[in-house]
Short mmCIF file of C-alpha atoms in Angstrom, two decimals:
data_model
loop_
_atom_site.label_atom_id
_atom_site.label_comp_id
_atom_site.label_asym_id
_atom_site.label_seq_id
_atom_site.Cartn_x
_atom_site.Cartn_y
_atom_site.Cartn_z
CA MET A 1 -2.16 67.63 93.90
CA ALA A 2 0.47 66.18 95.79
CA ASP A 3 -0.06 68.70 98.75
CA GLU A 4 -3.70 67.84 98.60
CA SER A 5 -2.97 64.12 98.81
CA ARG A 6 -0.70 64.83 101.77
CA ARG A 7 -3.24 66.79 103.35
CA GLN A 8 -5.95 64.17 103.10
CA ARG A 9 -3.59 61.31 104.50
CA LEU A 10 -2.52 63.24 107.52
CA PRO A 11 -5.85 63.09 109.47
CA LEU A 12 -5.96 59.36 108.83
CA GLN A 13 -2.37 59.03 110.22
CA ARG A 14 -3.34 60.80 113.32
CA THR A 15 -6.32 58.69 113.68
CA GLY A 16 -4.23 55.72 113.27
CA LEU A 17 -1.63 56.60 115.64
CA TRP A 18 -4.23 57.12 118.36
CA LEU A 19 -5.60 53.67 117.51
CA LEU A 20 -2.06 52.06 117.65
CA ALA A 21 -2.09 51.52 121.52
CA PRO A 22 -5.59 50.10 121.87
CA ALA A 23 -4.64 47.77 119.26
CA VAL A 24 -1.59 46.63 121.03
CA VAL A 25 -3.51 46.16 124.12
CA ALA A 26 -6.27 44.13 122.46
CA LEU A 27 -3.62 41.80 120.68
CA ARG A 28 -1.86 41.09 124.30
CA LEU A 29 -4.93 40.75 126.41
CA PRO A 30 -4.42 36.86 126.37
CA THR A 31 -0.74 37.22 127.49
CA LEU A 32 -1.74 39.51 130.37
CA SER A 33 -3.64 36.45 132.08
CA GLU A 34 -1.31 33.68 131.02
CA PRO A 35 -0.09 31.84 134.11
CA ARG A 36 3.65 31.61 135.05
CA TRP A 37 5.19 28.72 133.07
CA TYR A 38 8.34 29.54 130.98
CA SER A 39 11.97 28.15 132.11
CA ASP A 40 13.79 31.29 131.22
CA GLU A 41 11.60 33.53 133.35
CA GLY A 42 12.01 31.17 136.19
CA THR A 43 15.78 31.41 135.83
CA PHE A 44 15.69 35.40 135.78
CA THR A 45 13.18 35.53 138.71
CA THR A 46 15.04 33.30 140.82
CA VAL A 47 18.31 35.14 139.97
CA ALA A 48 16.57 38.25 140.77
CA TRP A 49 15.23 36.97 144.00
CA LEU A 50 18.58 36.13 145.27
CA LEU A 51 20.04 39.55 144.41
CA GLY A 52 17.42 40.68 146.71
CA ASN A 53 18.53 38.27 149.55
CA GLY A 54 21.94 39.78 149.23
CA ARG A 55 23.49 37.37 146.84
CA ARG A 56 26.06 38.43 144.14
CA LEU A 57 24.99 38.10 140.62
CA TYR A 58 27.06 35.52 138.88
CA GLY A 59 29.14 34.81 142.07
CA ASP A 60 26.34 33.47 144.28
CA ALA A 61 23.52 33.42 141.29
CA PHE A 62 24.78 32.24 137.88
CA ASP A 63 23.20 32.73 134.53
CA ASN A 64 25.11 33.63 131.38
CA SER A 65 22.96 36.69 130.29
CA PRO A 66 24.27 40.14 130.62
CA PRO A 67 23.14 42.10 133.81
CA GLY A 68 20.36 44.23 132.41
CA ILE A 69 17.95 41.54 132.38
CA TYR A 70 18.28 40.53 135.94
CA TRP A 71 18.16 44.17 136.98
CA ILE A 72 14.89 44.42 135.18
CA TYR A 73 13.49 41.28 136.87
CA ARG A 74 14.78 42.57 140.22
CA GLY A 75 12.94 45.68 139.78
CA LEU A 76 9.87 44.02 138.64
CA LEU A 77 10.17 41.45 141.61
CA ALA A 78 10.32 44.34 144.10
CA ALA A 79 7.08 45.74 142.34
CA GLY A 80 5.25 42.52 142.02
CA GLY A 81 6.24 40.78 145.12
CA THR A 82 4.98 37.07 145.12
CA ALA A 83 2.56 38.21 142.36
CA SER A 84 5.85 39.13 140.33
CA HIS A 85 4.51 37.36 137.13
CA VAL A 86 1.66 40.17 136.85
CA ALA A 87 4.51 42.76 136.95
CA VAL A 88 6.44 40.90 134.30
CA GLN A 89 3.51 40.84 132.02
CA GLY A 90 2.61 44.37 132.55
CA ALA A 91 6.47 45.08 131.73
CA LEU A 92 5.93 43.16 128.62
CA LEU A 93 3.04 45.11 127.44
CA LEU A 94 4.77 48.15 127.84
CA ALA A 95 7.86 46.99 126.22
CA VAL A 96 5.89 45.95 123.02
CA MET A 97 3.77 49.18 123.13
CA VAL A 98 6.89 51.33 123.17
CA SER A 99 8.41 49.30 120.47
CA VAL A 100 5.36 49.61 118.32
CA LEU A 101 4.95 53.20 118.70
CA LEU A 102 8.87 53.65 118.01
CA THR A 103 8.48 51.43 115.03
CA TYR A 104 5.57 53.83 113.61
CA LEU A 105 7.90 56.85 114.22
CA ILE A 106 10.87 55.14 112.35
CA ALA A 107 8.63 53.79 109.56
CA ARG A 108 7.08 57.57 109.01
CA ARG A 109 10.57 58.97 108.35
CA LEU A 110 10.92 56.37 105.41
CA ASP A 111 7.44 56.83 104.11
CA GLN A 112 4.64 58.33 105.69
CA ARG A 113 2.13 55.84 104.03
CA LEU A 114 3.94 52.76 105.89
CA ALA A 115 3.80 53.97 109.49
CA ILE A 116 0.47 52.67 110.38
CA PRO A 117 0.58 49.31 108.65
CA ALA A 118 4.03 48.58 109.42
CA ALA A 119 3.52 49.29 113.19
CA LEU A 120 0.54 47.08 113.06
CA VAL A 121 2.43 44.07 111.36
CA CYS A 122 5.22 44.64 113.96
CA ALA A 123 2.54 44.59 116.82
CA VAL A 124 1.12 41.11 115.60
CA GLY A 125 4.69 39.80 115.03
CA LEU A 126 5.81 40.84 118.77
CA SER A 127 2.69 39.42 120.26
CA LEU A 128 2.24 36.02 118.49
CA PRO A 129 2.93 33.10 121.18
CA THR A 130 4.24 31.19 118.13
CA LEU A 131 7.13 33.74 117.89
CA ASP A 132 7.54 33.79 121.84
CA GLY A 133 5.91 37.22 121.92
CA ASP A 134 4.18 36.21 125.09
CA ARG A 135 7.46 36.07 127.15
CA LEU A 136 9.74 38.58 128.53
CA ASN A 137 12.99 37.36 127.21
CA VAL A 138 16.32 39.34 126.54
CA GLU A 139 15.18 40.36 123.01
CA LEU A 140 12.09 42.04 123.91
CA ALA A 141 13.39 43.53 127.04
CA ALA A 142 16.33 45.29 125.25
CA LEU A 143 14.21 46.19 122.17
CA PRO A 144 12.47 49.43 123.06
CA PHE A 145 16.02 50.71 124.22
CA PHE A 146 17.41 50.00 120.81
CA LEU A 147 14.54 51.39 118.89
CA GLY A 148 14.80 54.53 121.00
CA ALA A 149 18.49 54.78 120.29
CA LEU A 150 17.59 54.47 116.54
CA ALA A 151 14.90 57.02 116.66
CA LEU A 152 16.73 59.51 118.48
CA ALA A 153 19.76 59.01 116.34
CA GLY A 154 17.89 60.28 113.31
CA ALA A 155 16.89 63.58 115.11
CA ARG A 156 18.93 66.61 115.45
CA GLY A 157 20.92 68.17 118.48
CA ARG A 158 23.49 67.10 120.75
CA GLY A 159 20.69 66.02 123.38
CA SER A 160 19.13 63.43 121.27
CA ALA A 161 22.77 61.82 120.46
CA ILE A 162 23.29 61.47 124.11
CA GLY A 163 20.19 59.95 124.64
CA SER A 164 20.72 57.77 121.78
CA GLY A 165 24.13 56.57 122.95
CA ALA A 166 22.75 55.93 126.61
CA LEU A 167 19.75 53.81 125.17
CA LEU A 168 22.01 51.87 122.89
CA ALA A 169 24.29 51.10 125.78
CA ALA A 170 21.11 49.73 127.76
CA ALA A 171 20.08 47.45 125.12
CA LEU A 172 23.59 46.11 124.78
CA LEU A 173 23.51 45.56 128.68
CA THR A 174 20.34 43.39 128.03
CA ARG A 175 21.06 41.59 124.69
CA PRO A 176 24.68 42.09 123.33
CA SER A 177 23.56 41.02 119.72
CA TYR A 178 22.07 44.46 119.37
CA ALA A 179 25.82 45.32 118.56
CA PHE A 180 25.12 44.25 114.92
CA ASP A 181 21.89 46.67 114.94
CA ALA A 182 23.86 49.31 116.22
CA LEU A 183 25.36 50.07 112.73
CA ALA A 184 21.98 51.53 111.94
CA VAL A 185 22.18 53.94 114.69
CA LEU A 186 25.75 54.71 113.79
CA LEU A 187 24.50 55.32 109.97
CA LEU A 188 21.80 57.94 111.28
CA LEU A 189 24.22 59.78 113.49
CA VAL A 190 26.67 60.07 110.49
CA LEU A 191 23.95 61.39 108.22
CA THR A 192 22.62 64.05 110.38
CA PRO A 193 24.22 67.41 110.52
CA ALA A 194 27.26 68.24 113.08
CA ARG A 195 27.99 64.56 112.95
CA TRP A 196 31.27 64.33 114.51
CA SER A 197 29.97 66.25 117.67
CA ARG A 198 26.76 63.97 117.71
CA LEU A 199 29.02 60.96 117.39
CA VAL A 200 31.28 61.87 120.21
CA ALA A 201 28.46 62.81 122.32
CA ALA A 202 26.63 59.60 121.77
CA ALA A 203 29.72 57.47 122.23
CA ALA A 204 30.45 59.38 125.37
CA ALA A 205 26.92 58.70 126.93
CA GLY A 206 27.31 55.00 125.83
CA CYS A 207 30.56 54.72 127.53
CA ALA A 208 29.16 56.41 130.60
CA VAL A 209 26.36 53.86 130.84
CA LEU A 210 28.58 50.93 130.40
CA ALA A 211 31.22 52.23 132.80
CA ALA A 212 28.48 52.82 135.44
CA ALA A 213 27.00 49.18 134.94
CA ALA A 214 30.59 47.98 135.38
CA LEU A 215 31.04 49.95 138.39
CA VAL A 216 27.85 48.46 140.00
CA LEU A 217 29.03 44.99 139.35
CA ALA A 218 32.51 45.73 140.70
CA LEU A 219 30.77 47.32 144.01
CA GLN A 220 28.57 44.23 144.44
CA GLY A 221 31.41 41.90 143.92
CA SER A 222 30.34 40.46 140.64
CA TRP A 223 32.72 41.92 138.16
CA ASP A 224 35.50 39.20 138.76
CA SER A 225 32.74 36.44 138.24
CA TYR A 226 31.69 38.13 135.04
CA LEU A 227 35.27 38.30 133.60
CA SER A 228 36.37 35.03 134.68
CA LEU A 229 32.97 32.82 134.39
CA VAL A 230 30.45 34.68 132.16
CA LEU A 231 32.60 35.83 129.21
CA PRO A 232 34.41 32.67 128.82
CA ASP A 233 31.05 30.83 129.15
CA ASN A 234 29.47 33.19 126.43
CA ARG A 235 32.36 32.54 124.09
CA ALA A 236 32.08 28.72 124.64
CA TYR A 237 28.30 28.83 123.84
CA LEU A 238 29.03 31.09 120.85
CA LEU A 239 31.28 28.54 119.44
CA TRP A 240 29.14 25.48 120.48
CA ALA A 241 26.06 27.11 118.70
CA ASN A 242 27.88 27.51 115.55
CA GLY A 243 29.09 23.83 115.37
CA GLY A 244 32.45 24.44 117.27
CA SER A 245 33.66 27.15 114.74
CA LEU A 246 33.30 30.63 114.08
CA LEU A 247 33.55 30.10 110.22
CA PRO A 248 29.53 29.63 110.09
CA LEU A 249 29.17 32.89 111.78
CA ALA A 250 31.82 34.82 109.63
CA ALA A 251 30.12 33.44 106.45
CA ARG A 252 26.83 34.55 107.61
CA VAL A 253 28.03 37.83 108.36
CA ALA A 254 29.83 38.44 105.15
CA LEU A 255 26.84 37.41 103.22
CA LEU A 256 24.48 39.61 104.90
CA GLY A 257 27.18 42.53 104.61
CA LEU A 258 27.33 41.82 100.91
CA ILE A 259 23.53 42.15 100.91
CA ALA A 260 23.52 45.37 102.78
CA ALA A 261 26.21 46.92 100.56
CA VAL A 262 24.58 46.06 97.27
CA TRP A 263 21.39 47.38 98.85
CA TYR A 264 22.76 50.56 100.02
CA ARG A 265 24.22 51.41 96.77
CA HIS A 266 21.02 51.00 95.18
CA VAL A 267 19.03 53.08 97.42
CA ALA A 268 21.73 55.47 98.15
CA GLY A 269 20.54 59.23 98.62
CA THR A 270 16.88 58.05 99.63
CA PRO A 271 15.55 57.37 103.30
CA TRP A 272 15.47 53.62 102.35
CA ARG A 273 19.22 53.38 103.08
CA LEU A 274 18.60 53.05 106.74
CA LEU A 275 16.50 49.86 106.06
CA ALA A 276 19.53 48.74 103.75
CA ILE A 277 21.88 48.56 106.72
CA TRP A 278 19.56 47.84 109.60
CA LEU A 279 17.55 44.71 108.15
CA PRO A 280 20.57 42.77 107.39
CA ALA A 281 22.22 43.62 110.67
CA ALA A 282 19.22 42.79 112.50
CA VAL A 283 19.13 39.37 110.95
CA ALA A 284 22.92 38.91 111.84
CA GLY A 285 22.07 39.80 115.63
CA ALA A 286 19.11 37.32 115.69
CA SER A 287 21.10 34.77 114.42
CA VAL A 288 24.49 35.13 116.17
CA THR A 289 23.82 31.84 117.86
CA PRO A 290 21.74 29.84 115.43
CA ARG A 291 20.25 27.28 117.80
CA GLY A 292 16.49 27.80 116.41
CA LEU A 293 15.09 29.24 119.72
CA THR A 294 12.28 31.18 118.57
CA HIS A 295 12.70 34.22 120.87
CA TYR A 296 16.02 34.94 118.98
CA VAL A 297 13.98 36.23 115.78
CA LEU A 298 12.11 38.90 117.98
CA GLU A 299 15.14 41.24 117.68
CA ALA A 300 14.54 41.43 113.79
CA VAL A 301 10.79 41.71 113.66
CA PRO A 302 10.58 45.64 113.60
CA ALA A 303 12.88 45.88 110.55
CA LEU A 304 11.40 42.72 108.85
CA ALA A 305 7.87 44.44 109.40
CA ILE A 306 8.78 47.95 107.93
CA GLY A 307 10.65 46.23 104.88
CA LEU A 308 8.18 43.69 104.15
CA THR A 309 5.21 46.00 104.53
CA ALA A 310 6.89 48.35 102.14
CA LEU A 311 7.14 45.48 99.67
CA ALA A 312 3.71 44.40 100.03
CA TYR A 313 2.34 48.09 99.38
CA ARG A 314 4.54 48.55 96.45
CA PHE A 315 3.46 45.55 94.90
CA ALA A 316 -0.24 46.72 95.53
CA ARG A 317 0.85 50.22 94.03
CA TRP A 318 0.61 51.85 97.34
CA PRO A 319 -3.14 51.73 98.13
CA ARG A 320 -4.40 54.71 100.02
CA ALA A 321 -5.78 54.27 103.51
CA GLY A 322 -9.34 52.48 103.18
CA SER A 323 -8.56 51.19 99.70
CA PRO A 324 -9.86 47.74 99.14
CA LEU A 325 -6.11 46.76 98.62
CA ALA A 326 -4.96 48.20 101.74
CA TRP A 327 -6.05 45.40 104.02
CA PRO A 328 -4.82 42.33 101.68
CA ALA A 329 -1.43 44.24 101.35
CA SER A 330 -1.05 44.32 105.27
CA LEU A 331 -2.23 40.81 105.67
CA GLY A 332 0.28 39.86 102.69
CA ALA A 333 2.95 41.62 104.86
CA LEU A 334 1.96 39.61 107.96
CA LEU A 335 2.22 36.24 106.30
CA ALA A 336 5.48 37.43 104.83
CA LEU A 337 6.82 38.43 108.33
CA VAL A 338 5.85 34.68 109.56
CA LEU A 339 7.67 33.21 106.84
CA ALA A 340 10.58 35.47 107.15
CA ALA A 341 10.79 34.94 110.84
CA GLU A 342 10.85 31.12 110.27
CA ALA A 343 13.69 31.59 107.63
CA VAL A 344 15.70 33.89 110.10
CA LEU A 345 15.36 30.81 112.69
CA ILE A 346 16.00 27.97 110.28
CA LEU A 347 18.42 28.81 107.54
CA PRO A 348 21.40 30.04 109.71
CA ALA A 349 21.07 26.84 111.88
CA GLU A 350 21.19 24.82 108.63
CA GLU A 351 24.06 26.79 107.34
CA ALA A 352 26.04 26.30 110.72
CA ALA A 353 24.99 22.44 110.51
CA PHE A 354 26.35 22.22 106.84
CA LEU A 355 29.67 24.21 107.32
CA SER A 356 30.31 22.08 110.55
CA ARG A 357 28.97 18.81 109.07
CA GLY A 358 26.50 18.37 112.14
CA ARG A 359 22.88 18.44 112.37
CA PRO A 360 20.94 21.63 113.30
CA ALA A 361 18.92 21.45 116.55
CA ASN A 362 15.65 22.75 117.81
CA LEU A 363 14.21 23.68 114.33
CA TYR A 364 10.47 24.44 114.63
CA ALA A 365 10.90 24.38 118.29
CA HIS A 366 8.05 26.50 119.19
CA SER A 367 6.10 26.51 122.38
CA PHE A 368 2.99 26.82 120.56
CA SER A 369 2.77 25.88 116.91
CA TYR A 370 0.57 27.70 114.38
CA ALA A 371 -2.05 24.96 114.40
CA ASP A 372 -2.21 25.42 118.24
CA LEU A 373 -3.31 29.22 118.06
CA PRO A 374 -6.90 28.75 117.56
CA ALA A 375 -6.88 26.70 120.69
CA TYR A 376 -4.71 28.99 122.64
CA TYR A 377 -7.03 32.02 121.81
CA GLY A 378 -10.05 29.66 122.16
CA ARG A 379 -9.08 28.94 125.86
CA TRP A 380 -8.79 32.64 126.47
CA LEU A 381 -12.06 33.30 125.07
CA SER A 382 -13.86 30.87 127.00
CA GLY A 383 -13.00 32.41 130.30
CA GLY A 384 -9.13 33.01 130.46
CA PHE A 385 -6.40 30.73 131.40
CA ASP A 386 -6.84 28.96 134.67
CA GLY A 387 -4.20 27.71 137.25
CA SER A 388 -4.20 24.04 135.92
CA LEU A 389 -1.68 25.14 133.02
CA ARG A 390 -3.87 23.43 130.59
CA GLY A 391 -2.32 23.59 127.20
CA PHE A 392 0.80 25.22 128.26
CA PRO A 393 4.16 23.40 127.52
CA GLY A 394 6.73 22.29 129.84
CA PRO A 395 7.37 21.04 133.33
CA MET A 396 5.67 23.78 135.36
CA ARG A 397 3.12 21.59 136.82
CA GLN A 398 5.68 19.30 138.35
CA GLU A 399 7.94 22.22 139.62
CA MET A 400 4.83 23.80 141.30
CA ALA A 401 4.02 20.49 142.98
CA GLU A 402 7.74 19.86 143.76
CA ALA A 403 7.78 23.27 145.61
CA ARG A 404 4.57 22.44 147.56
CA VAL A 405 6.18 19.06 148.89
CA ILE A 406 9.31 20.92 149.91
CA ASP A 407 7.36 23.85 151.43
CA GLY A 408 4.81 21.46 153.10
CA THR A 409 6.92 18.90 154.70
CA PRO A 410 8.05 19.96 158.22
CA SER A 411 10.46 16.87 158.58
CA LEU A 412 12.42 17.99 155.83
CA PRO A 413 16.05 19.48 157.15
CA ARG A 414 16.65 23.10 156.88
CA GLY A 415 19.13 24.54 154.68
CA ARG A 416 20.04 24.84 151.23
CA LEU A 417 18.25 23.07 148.12
CA LEU A 418 20.12 21.51 144.99
CA VAL A 419 17.87 20.80 142.12
CA LEU A 420 19.75 18.59 139.50
CA GLY A 421 18.05 19.81 136.31
CA ASP A 422 16.96 22.87 134.65
CA ARG A 423 14.08 23.56 137.17
CA SER A 424 14.76 26.98 138.75
CA TRP A 425 11.42 27.72 139.44
CA ILE A 426 11.46 25.28 142.41
CA TYR A 427 14.15 27.51 144.30
CA PHE A 428 11.76 30.35 144.01
CA LEU A 429 8.57 28.79 144.82
CA SER A 430 9.76 26.66 147.64
CA GLY A 431 11.73 29.81 149.11
CA ARG A 432 14.84 27.60 149.48
CA GLU A 433 18.29 29.08 148.16
CA PRO A 434 20.40 27.06 146.05
CA ALA A 435 23.51 25.12 147.41
CA VAL A 436 25.40 26.11 144.37
CA ARG A 437 25.53 29.25 142.18
CA TYR A 438 23.99 27.52 139.36
CA VAL A 439 20.33 28.03 139.71
CA ALA A 440 19.55 26.15 136.12
CA LEU A 441 21.56 23.28 135.02
CA ASN A 442 21.09 24.28 131.28
CA SER A 443 22.98 24.61 128.18
CA ALA A 444 24.87 27.56 129.86
CA PHE A 445 25.88 25.40 132.94
CA ARG A 446 26.94 22.52 130.46
CA LEU A 447 29.69 24.72 129.13
CA VAL A 448 31.19 25.59 132.35
CA PRO A 449 34.33 23.62 132.87
CA GLY A 450 34.10 23.08 136.58
CA GLY A 451 30.29 23.03 136.84
CA ILE A 452 29.95 19.39 137.56
CA ALA A 453 32.63 19.42 140.08
CA GLU A 454 30.93 22.13 141.98
CA LEU A 455 27.98 20.02 142.06
CA ARG A 456 29.84 16.97 143.40
CA ASP A 457 31.38 19.19 146.16
CA ALA A 458 28.22 20.61 147.57
CA LEU A 459 26.96 16.90 147.59
CA ASP A 460 29.99 15.68 149.33
CA SER A 461 30.17 18.60 151.85
CA LYS A 462 26.53 18.03 152.49
CA LYS A 463 25.96 21.79 151.76
CA ALA A 464 22.87 20.54 149.96
CA ARG A 465 20.53 19.41 152.71
CA VAL A 466 17.62 18.73 150.31
CA VAL A 467 18.22 17.46 146.68
CA VAL A 468 15.65 17.32 143.86
CA LEU A 469 16.52 14.59 140.91
CA ALA A 470 14.95 16.21 137.98
CA ASP A 471 16.43 16.14 134.50
CA ALA A 472 20.08 16.04 135.77
CA PRO A 473 23.07 16.37 133.69
CA THR A 474 24.71 12.97 132.29
CA GLY A 475 25.95 10.80 135.07
CA ASP A 476 24.70 8.21 137.54
CA TRP A 477 23.36 10.64 140.16
CA ARG A 478 21.49 8.14 142.17
CA ALA A 479 24.59 6.17 142.90
CA ILE A 480 26.30 9.49 143.64
CA LEU A 481 23.51 10.47 146.12
CA ALA A 482 23.72 7.08 147.98
CA THR A 483 27.66 7.02 148.07
CA ASP A 484 27.27 10.73 149.99
CA GLY A 485 24.67 9.38 152.34
CA TYR A 486 21.32 10.95 150.75
CA ARG A 487 18.24 8.95 151.27
CA GLU A 488 15.11 9.25 149.22
CA VAL A 489 12.05 10.40 151.10
CA GLU A 490 9.62 11.10 148.16
CA ALA A 491 9.48 9.85 144.55
CA LYS A 492 6.78 12.18 142.96
CA PRO A 493 6.78 14.62 141.15
CA TYR A 494 10.45 14.11 141.18
CA PRO A 495 12.66 12.07 143.29
CA LEU A 496 13.38 13.96 146.63
CA PHE A 497 16.48 13.29 148.92
CA VAL A 498 17.70 14.64 152.31
CA ALA A 499 21.20 14.34 153.44
CA ALA A 500 22.13 12.20 156.49
CA SER A 501 22.08 13.92 159.68
CA PRO A 502 25.67 15.49 160.41
#
């Protein structure tokens, strides 16, 4: 009877697998027509553009993410040119497609009945604009590399171990928090035959990829800046996000580790021991810096999708495909995923605030609320998103208008631009290179000890020939500009200043 049931399920599984790719494309069609509007994409694009102009990563173009995301955007910029946003959205579609298919393969090893529903729940979770699924940030960029490493770690042979180690290193070069998720990769490598040779092969491949990346940074003159500027800034960011102490992070990791240990012991000897390690590790990775920024949770979505779909299907007594209970169980898993995603964003921030006696920031800080989703999809169905950016949050309209003013005013002096604020799109759209290495005066910049001094020096020395006063860091920047001889020539959309003639 069991063999007969298995034979009945296999055609349905094959049919469902072929439907996954069209389902992902259908879910992401609105995203493909989104205009450029997101600030992080502006930072990544501007850094990539400067690298293409021969500037050094971190030394001449600073942001505090690992090099992988800038190299990805550099390739997309080369592929897309001035229409790079189309290439970015295409790469995002590919990243989600690969992630969903790999989630299917991983879930299938746990229980064949879960493969299709868990992959579909994952596809929706990775595509919701409310969960930042419409943007190519570091979590989604690294996700297919990590899932590929996890899938290969469970295969046999030394070649799969080499591929697993190399892909895991690629994920870490894009989003280091996947070091927590790497425990699941390690578990699968340990559980397969010839484990020691496979572990050595995976470690050697991973180290080779990381060493190659370090060599590239050294040859480009970026390694010293990475060690002296980026790593200290990341440490400061980690402390700041956890309320000034590592105690909240240590307590959170200890609690998740205890959950993993108890769960693993309960399911020892079954395929579910993978999820017992992976799910708590993924939550730990997603909450390393608990600021409530929505895109952080995407790291945990595949593990959450598999675990919650299994729970929903077990509650519904494992309905067969086509059963009246199958769709309600899948919808229940999707609802549980949304609730769990919010918990991953909110609870660590609350815990850090409680232990540091502070207040959590950015809770419920979604670009699109759940109530906004009908209007979001309605605008797309009514003819797509137009260039007016109607319904999209943020200052992109002002950034585009400011770039047009700079580009369209022949009387402005030639030379470098300084945008006092987190408005990196202005550099890229106007074609003006920054007067300082900080392309965005964001939270990463505010933790650089000498950052403000570098801004003042660029103004004092007139290295900045044109200055935009946007959401500047704290300080009386108008008085500073006046003292340094800058005069205002335009008030809208942002105050625009030019340096006095030398």
